Coordinates of C-alpha atoms in Angstrom, one line a residue:
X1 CA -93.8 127.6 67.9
X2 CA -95.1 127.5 71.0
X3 CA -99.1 127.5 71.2
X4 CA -101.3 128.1 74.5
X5 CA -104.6 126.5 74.4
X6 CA -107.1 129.6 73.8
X7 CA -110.3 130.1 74.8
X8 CA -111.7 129.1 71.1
X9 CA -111.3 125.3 72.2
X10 CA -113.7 123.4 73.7
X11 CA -114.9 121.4 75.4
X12 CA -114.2 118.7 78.1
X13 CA -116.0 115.2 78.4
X14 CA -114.9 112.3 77.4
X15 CA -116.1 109.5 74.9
X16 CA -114.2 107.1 72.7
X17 CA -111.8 104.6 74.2
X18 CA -108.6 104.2 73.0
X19 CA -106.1 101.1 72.8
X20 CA -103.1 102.2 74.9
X21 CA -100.3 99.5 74.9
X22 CA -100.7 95.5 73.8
X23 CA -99.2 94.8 77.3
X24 CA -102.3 94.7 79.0
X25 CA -100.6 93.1 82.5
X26 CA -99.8 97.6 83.2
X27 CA -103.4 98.0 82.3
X28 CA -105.8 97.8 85.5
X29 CA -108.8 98.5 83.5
X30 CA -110.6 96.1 81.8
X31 CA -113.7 94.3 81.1
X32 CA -114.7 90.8 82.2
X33 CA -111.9 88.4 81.8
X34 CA -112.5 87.1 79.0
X35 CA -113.1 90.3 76.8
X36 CA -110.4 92.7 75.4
X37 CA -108.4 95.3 77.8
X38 CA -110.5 98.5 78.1
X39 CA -110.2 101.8 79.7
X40 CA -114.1 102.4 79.5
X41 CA -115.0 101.3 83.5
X42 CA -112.3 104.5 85.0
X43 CA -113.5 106.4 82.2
X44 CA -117.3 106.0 82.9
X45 CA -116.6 106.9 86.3
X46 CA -114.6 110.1 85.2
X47 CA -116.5 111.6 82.5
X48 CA -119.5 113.3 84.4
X49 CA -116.9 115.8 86.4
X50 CA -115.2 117.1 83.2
X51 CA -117.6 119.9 81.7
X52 CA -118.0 122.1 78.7
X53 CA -117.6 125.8 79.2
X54 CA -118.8 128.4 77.1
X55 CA -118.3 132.1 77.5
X56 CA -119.1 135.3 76.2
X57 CA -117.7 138.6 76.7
X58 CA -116.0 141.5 75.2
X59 CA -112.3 142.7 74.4
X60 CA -110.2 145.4 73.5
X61 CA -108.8 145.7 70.0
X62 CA -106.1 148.2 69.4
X63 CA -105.7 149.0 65.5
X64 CA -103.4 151.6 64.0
X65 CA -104.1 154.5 63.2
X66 CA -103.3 155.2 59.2
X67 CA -100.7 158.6 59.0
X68 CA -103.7 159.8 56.1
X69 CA -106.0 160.2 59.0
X70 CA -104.3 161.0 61.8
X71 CA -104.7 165.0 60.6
X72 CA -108.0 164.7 61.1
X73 CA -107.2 164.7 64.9
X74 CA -104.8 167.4 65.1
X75 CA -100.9 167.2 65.5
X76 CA -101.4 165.4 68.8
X77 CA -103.9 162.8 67.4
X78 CA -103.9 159.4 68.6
X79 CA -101.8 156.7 66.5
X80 CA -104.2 153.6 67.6
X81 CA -107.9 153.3 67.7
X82 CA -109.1 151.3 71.2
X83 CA -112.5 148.9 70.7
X84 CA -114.3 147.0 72.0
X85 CA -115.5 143.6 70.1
X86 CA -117.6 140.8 71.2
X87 CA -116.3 137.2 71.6
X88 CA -117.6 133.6 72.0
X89 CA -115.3 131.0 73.2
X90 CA -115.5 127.5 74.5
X91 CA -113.5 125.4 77.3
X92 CA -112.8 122.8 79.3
X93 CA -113.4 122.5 83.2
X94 CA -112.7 119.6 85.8
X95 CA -115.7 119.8 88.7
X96 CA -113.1 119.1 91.9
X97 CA -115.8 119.9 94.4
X98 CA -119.2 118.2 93.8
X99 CA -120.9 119.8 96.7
X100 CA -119.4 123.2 96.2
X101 CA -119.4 123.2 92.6
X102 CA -116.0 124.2 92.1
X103 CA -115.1 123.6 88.3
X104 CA -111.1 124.3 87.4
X105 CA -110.3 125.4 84.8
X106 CA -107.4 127.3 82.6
X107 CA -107.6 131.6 83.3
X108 CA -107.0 131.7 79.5
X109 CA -110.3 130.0 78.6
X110 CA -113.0 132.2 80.5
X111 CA -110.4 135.6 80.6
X112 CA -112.7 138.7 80.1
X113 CA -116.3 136.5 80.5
X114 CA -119.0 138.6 81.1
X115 CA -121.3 135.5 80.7
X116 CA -120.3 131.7 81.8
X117 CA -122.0 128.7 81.1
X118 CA -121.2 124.8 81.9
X119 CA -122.6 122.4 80.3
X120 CA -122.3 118.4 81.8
X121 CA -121.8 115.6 79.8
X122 CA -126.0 114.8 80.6
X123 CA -126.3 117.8 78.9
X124 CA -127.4 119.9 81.7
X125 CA -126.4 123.6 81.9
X126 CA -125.2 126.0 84.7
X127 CA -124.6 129.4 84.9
X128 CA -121.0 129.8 86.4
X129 CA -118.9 132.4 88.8
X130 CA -115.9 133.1 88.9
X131 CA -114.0 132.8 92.6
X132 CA -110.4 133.2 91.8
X133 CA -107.8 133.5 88.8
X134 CA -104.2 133.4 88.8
X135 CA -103.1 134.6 85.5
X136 CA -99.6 133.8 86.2
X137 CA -99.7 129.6 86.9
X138 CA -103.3 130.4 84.2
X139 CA -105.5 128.8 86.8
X140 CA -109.3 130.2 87.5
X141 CA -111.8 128.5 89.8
X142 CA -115.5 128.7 89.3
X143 CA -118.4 127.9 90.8
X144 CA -121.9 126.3 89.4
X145 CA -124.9 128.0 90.4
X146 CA -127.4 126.0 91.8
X147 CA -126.0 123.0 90.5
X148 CA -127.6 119.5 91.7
X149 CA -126.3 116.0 91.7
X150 CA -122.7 116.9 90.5
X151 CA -120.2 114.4 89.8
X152 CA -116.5 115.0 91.0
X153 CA -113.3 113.7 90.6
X154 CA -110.7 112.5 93.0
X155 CA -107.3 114.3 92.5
X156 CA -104.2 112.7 92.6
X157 CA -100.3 113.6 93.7
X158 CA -98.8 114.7 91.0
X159 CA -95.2 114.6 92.8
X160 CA -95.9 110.8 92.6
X161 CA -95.5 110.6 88.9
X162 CA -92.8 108.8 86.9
X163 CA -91.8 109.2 83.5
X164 CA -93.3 106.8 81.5
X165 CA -96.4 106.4 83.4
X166 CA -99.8 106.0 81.3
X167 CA -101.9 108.9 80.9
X168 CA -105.1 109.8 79.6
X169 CA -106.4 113.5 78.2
X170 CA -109.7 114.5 78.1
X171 CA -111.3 117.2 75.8
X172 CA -112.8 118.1 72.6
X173 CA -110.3 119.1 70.1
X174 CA -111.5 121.8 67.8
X175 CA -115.2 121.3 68.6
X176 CA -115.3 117.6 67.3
X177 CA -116.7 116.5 70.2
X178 CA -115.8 114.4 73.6
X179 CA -112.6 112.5 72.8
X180 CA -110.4 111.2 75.1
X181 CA -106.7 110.1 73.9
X182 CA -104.2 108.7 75.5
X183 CA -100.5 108.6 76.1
X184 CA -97.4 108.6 78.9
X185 CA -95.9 111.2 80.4
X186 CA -93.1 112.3 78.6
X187 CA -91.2 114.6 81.2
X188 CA -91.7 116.8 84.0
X189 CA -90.7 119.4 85.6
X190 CA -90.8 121.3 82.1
X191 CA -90.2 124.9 82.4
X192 CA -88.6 128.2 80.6
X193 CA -90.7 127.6 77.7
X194 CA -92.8 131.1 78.0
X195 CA -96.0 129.9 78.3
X196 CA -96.9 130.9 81.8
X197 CA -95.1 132.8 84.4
X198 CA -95.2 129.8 86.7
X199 CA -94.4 127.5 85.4
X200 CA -94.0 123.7 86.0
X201 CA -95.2 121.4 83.5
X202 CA -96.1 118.1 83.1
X203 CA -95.0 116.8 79.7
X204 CA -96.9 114.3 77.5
X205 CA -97.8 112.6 74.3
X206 CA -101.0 112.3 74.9
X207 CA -102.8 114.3 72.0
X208 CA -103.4 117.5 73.4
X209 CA -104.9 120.2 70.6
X210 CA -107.2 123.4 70.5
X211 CA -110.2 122.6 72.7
X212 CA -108.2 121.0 75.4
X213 CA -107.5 123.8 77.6
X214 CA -108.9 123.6 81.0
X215 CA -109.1 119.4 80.6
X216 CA -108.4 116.8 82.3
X217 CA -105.0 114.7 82.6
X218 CA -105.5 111.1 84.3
X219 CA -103.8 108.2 85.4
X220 CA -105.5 105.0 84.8
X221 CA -106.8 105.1 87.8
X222 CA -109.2 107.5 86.9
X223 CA -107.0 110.3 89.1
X224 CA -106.7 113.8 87.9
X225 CA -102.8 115.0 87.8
X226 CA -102.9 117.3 85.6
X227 CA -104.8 120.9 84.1
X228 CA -104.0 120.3 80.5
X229 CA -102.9 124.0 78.9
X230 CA -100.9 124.6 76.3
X231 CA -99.0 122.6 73.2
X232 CA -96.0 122.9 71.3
X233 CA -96.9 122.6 67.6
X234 CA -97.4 124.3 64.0
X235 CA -100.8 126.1 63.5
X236 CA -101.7 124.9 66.6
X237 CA -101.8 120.9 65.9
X238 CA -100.4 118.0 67.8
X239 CA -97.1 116.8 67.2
X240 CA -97.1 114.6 70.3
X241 CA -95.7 117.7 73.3
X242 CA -98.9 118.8 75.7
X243 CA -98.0 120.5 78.7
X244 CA -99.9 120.2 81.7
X245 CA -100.5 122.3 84.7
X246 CA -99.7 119.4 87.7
X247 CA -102.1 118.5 90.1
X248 CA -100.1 119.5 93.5
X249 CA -99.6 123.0 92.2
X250 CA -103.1 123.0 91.1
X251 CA -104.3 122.3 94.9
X252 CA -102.5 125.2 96.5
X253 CA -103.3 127.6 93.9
X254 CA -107.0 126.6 94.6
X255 CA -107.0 126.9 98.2
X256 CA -105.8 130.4 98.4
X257 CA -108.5 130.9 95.8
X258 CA -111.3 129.6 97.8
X259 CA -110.1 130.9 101.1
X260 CA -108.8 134.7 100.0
X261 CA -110.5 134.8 96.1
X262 CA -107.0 135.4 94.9
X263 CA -103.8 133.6 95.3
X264 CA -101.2 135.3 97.7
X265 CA -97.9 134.4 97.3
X266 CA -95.1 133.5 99.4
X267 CA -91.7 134.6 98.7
X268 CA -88.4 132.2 100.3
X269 CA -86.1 135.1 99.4
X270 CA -83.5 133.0 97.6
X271 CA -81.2 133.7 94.3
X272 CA -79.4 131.0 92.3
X273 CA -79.7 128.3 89.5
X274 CA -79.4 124.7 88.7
X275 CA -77.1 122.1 90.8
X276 CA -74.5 121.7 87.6
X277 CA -72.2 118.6 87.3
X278 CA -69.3 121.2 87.7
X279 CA -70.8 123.1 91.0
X280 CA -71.4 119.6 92.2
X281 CA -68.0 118.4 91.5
X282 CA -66.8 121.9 92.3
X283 CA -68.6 121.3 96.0
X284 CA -67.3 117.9 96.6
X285 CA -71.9 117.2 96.2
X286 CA -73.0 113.7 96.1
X287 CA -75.7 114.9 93.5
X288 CA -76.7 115.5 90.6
X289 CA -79.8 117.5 90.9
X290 CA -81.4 120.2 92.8
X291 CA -81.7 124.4 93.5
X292 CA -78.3 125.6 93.8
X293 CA -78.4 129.1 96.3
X294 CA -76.0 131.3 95.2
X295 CA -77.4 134.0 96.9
X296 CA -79.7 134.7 100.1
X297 CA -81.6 137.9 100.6
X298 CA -81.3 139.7 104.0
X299 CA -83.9 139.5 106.3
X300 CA -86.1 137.2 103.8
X301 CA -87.7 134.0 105.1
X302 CA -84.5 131.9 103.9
X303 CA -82.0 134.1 106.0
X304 CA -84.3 133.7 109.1
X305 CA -84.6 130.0 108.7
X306 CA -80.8 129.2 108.3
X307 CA -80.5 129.1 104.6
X308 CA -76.6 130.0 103.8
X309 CA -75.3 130.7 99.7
X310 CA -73.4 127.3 98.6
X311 CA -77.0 124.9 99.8
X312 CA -78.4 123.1 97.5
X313 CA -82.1 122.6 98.3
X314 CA -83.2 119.0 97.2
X315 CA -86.7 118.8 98.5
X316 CA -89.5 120.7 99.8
X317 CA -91.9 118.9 101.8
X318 CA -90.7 116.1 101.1
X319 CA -91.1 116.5 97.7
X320 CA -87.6 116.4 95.4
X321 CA -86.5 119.2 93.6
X322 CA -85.2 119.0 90.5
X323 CA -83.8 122.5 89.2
X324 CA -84.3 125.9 90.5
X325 CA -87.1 126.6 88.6
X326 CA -88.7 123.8 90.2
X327 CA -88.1 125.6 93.1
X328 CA -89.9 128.7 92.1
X329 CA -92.9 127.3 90.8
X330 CA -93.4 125.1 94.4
X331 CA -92.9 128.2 96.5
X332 CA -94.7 130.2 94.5
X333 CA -97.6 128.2 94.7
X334 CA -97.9 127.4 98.7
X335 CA -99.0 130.4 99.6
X336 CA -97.8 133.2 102.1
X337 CA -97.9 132.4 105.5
X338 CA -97.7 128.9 105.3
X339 CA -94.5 127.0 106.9
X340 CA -92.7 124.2 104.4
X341 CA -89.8 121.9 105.5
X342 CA -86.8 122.6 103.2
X343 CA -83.9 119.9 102.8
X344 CA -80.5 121.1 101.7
X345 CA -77.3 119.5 101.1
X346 CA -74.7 121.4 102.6
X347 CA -70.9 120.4 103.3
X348 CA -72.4 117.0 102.0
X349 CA -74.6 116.0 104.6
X350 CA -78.3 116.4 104.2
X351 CA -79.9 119.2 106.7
X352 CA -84.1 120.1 107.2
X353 CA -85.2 123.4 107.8
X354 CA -88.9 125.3 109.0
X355 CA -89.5 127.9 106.6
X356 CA -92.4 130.2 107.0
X357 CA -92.6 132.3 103.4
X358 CA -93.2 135.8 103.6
X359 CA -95.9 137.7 101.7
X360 CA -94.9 138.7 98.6
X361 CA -94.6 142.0 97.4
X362 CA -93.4 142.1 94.1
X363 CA -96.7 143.0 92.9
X364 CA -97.6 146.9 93.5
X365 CA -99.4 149.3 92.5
X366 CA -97.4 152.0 90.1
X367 CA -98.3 155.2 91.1
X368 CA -96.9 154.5 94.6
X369 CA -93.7 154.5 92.6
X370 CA -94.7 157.9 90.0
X371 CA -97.7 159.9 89.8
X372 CA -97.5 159.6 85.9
X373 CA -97.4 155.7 86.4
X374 CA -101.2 156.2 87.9
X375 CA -103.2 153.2 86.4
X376 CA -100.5 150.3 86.0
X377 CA -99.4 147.4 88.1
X378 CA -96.2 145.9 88.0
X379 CA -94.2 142.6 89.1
X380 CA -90.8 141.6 89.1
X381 CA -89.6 139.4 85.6
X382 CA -87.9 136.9 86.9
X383 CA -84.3 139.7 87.5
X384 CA -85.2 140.8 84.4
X385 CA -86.5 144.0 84.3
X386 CA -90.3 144.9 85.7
X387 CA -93.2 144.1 83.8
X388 CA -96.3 146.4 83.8
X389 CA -99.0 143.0 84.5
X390 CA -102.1 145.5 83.7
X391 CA -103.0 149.1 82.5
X392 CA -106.4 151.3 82.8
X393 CA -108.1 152.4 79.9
X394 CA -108.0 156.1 79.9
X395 CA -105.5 156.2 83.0
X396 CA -102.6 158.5 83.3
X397 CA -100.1 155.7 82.2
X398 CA -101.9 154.6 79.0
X399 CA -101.9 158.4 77.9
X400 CA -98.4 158.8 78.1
X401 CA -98.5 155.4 75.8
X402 CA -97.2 152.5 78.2
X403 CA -99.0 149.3 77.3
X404 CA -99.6 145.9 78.7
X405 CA -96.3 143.3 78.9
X406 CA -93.6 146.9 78.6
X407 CA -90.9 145.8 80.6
X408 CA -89.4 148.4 82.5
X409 CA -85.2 147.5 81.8
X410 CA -83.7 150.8 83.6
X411 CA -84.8 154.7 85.0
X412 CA -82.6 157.3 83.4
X413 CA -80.1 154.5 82.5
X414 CA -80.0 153.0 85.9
X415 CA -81.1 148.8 85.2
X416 CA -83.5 147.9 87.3
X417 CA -84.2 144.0 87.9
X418 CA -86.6 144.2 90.6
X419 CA -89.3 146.4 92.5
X420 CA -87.5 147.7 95.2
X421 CA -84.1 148.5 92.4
X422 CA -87.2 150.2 90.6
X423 CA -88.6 152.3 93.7
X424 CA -84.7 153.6 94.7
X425 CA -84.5 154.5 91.1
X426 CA -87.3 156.6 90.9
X427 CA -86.6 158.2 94.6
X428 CA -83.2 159.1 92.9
X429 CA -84.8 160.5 89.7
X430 CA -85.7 164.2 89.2
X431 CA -89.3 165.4 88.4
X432 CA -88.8 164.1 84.5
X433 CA -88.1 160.5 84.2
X434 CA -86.8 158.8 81.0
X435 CA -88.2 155.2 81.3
X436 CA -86.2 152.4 79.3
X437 CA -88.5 150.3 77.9
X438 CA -88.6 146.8 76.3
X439 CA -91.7 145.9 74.2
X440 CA -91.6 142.3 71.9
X441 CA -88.5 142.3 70.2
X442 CA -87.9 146.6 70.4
X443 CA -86.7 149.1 72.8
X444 CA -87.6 152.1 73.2
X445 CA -87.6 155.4 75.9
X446 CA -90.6 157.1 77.2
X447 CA -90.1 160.1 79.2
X448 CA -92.5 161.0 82.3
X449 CA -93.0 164.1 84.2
X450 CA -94.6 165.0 87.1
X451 CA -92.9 163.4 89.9

């Protein structure tokens, strides 16, 4: 079962030490000489920058409608009952930006906040703002009010990491209090596990449980690499796999918040999958590892750069890339506008090339598409249908009963994988529109009129 770290968990300050290994020559931390290896010098130097937050606010809650009382509304009555019910929740936050105030923390933990408050590890408290969120890499950036004497922390390059490097993760499982626990990173690169959208993930065995999210991951130099987030595990307990958001994605997600308050993404117009050991073989490739384009879009930022179907993209900025979904997460967090060197391997030699990504589109606005989609906003899923990302109360969608996370799989049987394929489908449709719908583990059709 795959759990994300919600909003009910805490906190994010550290306190007790931990042993981490008995070879204390990998350890750079320590006392005096004579006295046992300790990590309590980085983390006395860390601990002031990771924060408490605590938020209030107020939610939806949908409930069914019972048949028995549905007459009570007429034939046409409604078969769910909207509310809304007040919540408390507590999180973590890392303060990046001691002058500015900027705290990062996870979208997840201070989603639908009315009221945010940060507490430091002296116990002072700050009402909090929110910049920026990015609910699709679950990334939000606030900042303290009037906050004085603010302790940062210095972040570190995640692409620099190894597996099997020490780490150290910093929170407050289920309100105990600070704890800090340590571990190694166990993998990275981790993605298709359905947590995020974006997803990238640091791997580790650090103990990561409910009242992590929003925390910090360090090395033992005291560095942060990593947004801690979610956790594999029964009933939401640690069996040893935390997932990390890592550091370098973390930066460029942040600095389109500060600079535009939202993050605009960049699209390098590029289809494929992983470089297999039979596509390598298949290419004559001296690799094993990397995007494999099997397809490049016309007039996209890869076809103007020089991309060709058959490369096999290996690094971005320098950095390597491991599978395609690598890829996507690194692109999709640079930002639109900005210019990247791409290295491909193509007819065996290795080739750079200046790529400056395009804005992305994906994300519109429905009732551009159909009148009767007024209220929604959709994004591509990944070629696999188009998701509605949000939905008014009240609007013209939500009475014709489309909800939040319907996946849009085909227009009067016409699949549709992306939103252009959706817009041509809906400029060939007639004035009522029979939408094929996914929702969970069900299908279903809804039928719209009025275009």
């Amino acid at each position: 079962m795959k759990t994300k770290i919600l909003a009910v968990v805490a906190s994010v300050a550290l306190a007790s030490s931990v042993a981490i290994a008995p070879a204390t020559a990998s350890i750079p931390f320590f006392g005096k000489s004579d006295e046992t290896p300790t990590l309590a010098p980085m983390l006395e130097e860390v601990t002031p920058a990771v924060v408490n937050i605590s938020v209030k606010g107020k939610r939806e809650v949908r409930q069914r409608v019972p048949d028995m009382f549905r007459f009570f509304f007429g034939p046409n009555g409604p078969r769910e009952q909207v509310q809304e019910q007040p919540f408390q929740g507590l999180g973590s936050g890392v303060i990046i930006d001691a002058e500015a105030g900027y705290v990062v923390t996870n979208n997840h933990v201070i989603d639908g906040a009315s009221e945010i408050l940060v507490t430091l590890k002296d116990g002072r408290q700050f009402d909090a703002k929110v910049i920026g969120t990015d609910d699709r890499s679950d990334i939000a950036l606030l900042k303290i009010e009037d906050g004085e004497d603010l302790t940062d922390i210095e972040i570190g390059t995640s692409s620099d990491l190894r597996v099997g490097d020490f780490v150290v993760a910093i929170g407050n499982p289920f309100g105990l209090g600070q704890t800090v626990t340590s571990g190694i990173v166990s993998a990275l690169d981790r993605s298709g596990l359905g947590i995020e959208e974006v997803e990238n993930f640091i791997q580790t065995d650090a103990a990561i449980n409910s009242g992590n999210s929003g925390g910090a991951l360090v090395t033992l130099k005291g560095e942060l690499i990593g947004i801690n987030t979610a956790i594999l595990g029964p009933n939401g307990g640690n069996i040893g796999i935390g997932f990390a958001i890592p550091s370098d994605m973390m930066k460029n997600l942040v600095a389109q918040l500060i600079e535009f308050g939202e993050v605009r993404r960049g699209v390098l117009g590029v289809r494929g999958n992983d470089l297999t050991h039979d596509i390598a073989k298949a290419l004559k490739l001296d690799a094993n590892q990397g995007a494999f384009i099997g397809e490049v879009i016309a007039d996209s930022a890869a076809a103007k750069a020089g991309l060709k179907s058959g490369d096999v993209i290996i690094a971005v900025n320098g950095d390597t890339i491991r599978t395609f979904a690598d890829l996507i997460a690194r692109v999709g967090t640079i930002g639109a506008g900005k210019e990247m060197k791409i290295t491909v391997l193509r007819d065996g030699k290795k080739r750079d090339f200046k790529v400056t990504l395009v804005a992305d589109d994906t994300a519109v606005v429905a009732a551009t598409l159909h009148p009767a989609l007024a209220g929604v906003e959709l994004a591509a899923n990944d070629n696999d249908g188009v998701v509605i990302t949000s939905i008014e109360e009240g609007s013209v969608a939500a009475r014709y009963g489309l909800r939040k996370d319907d996946v849009i799989m085909a227009v009067n049987r016409t699949p549709v994988s992306s939103i252009s394929e959706l817009r041509q489908a809906f400029n060939d449709a007639g004035p009522v529109v029979a939408l094929n719908l996914r929702r969970g583990n069900t299908e279903l059709y809804l039928v719209l009129r009025g275009g």
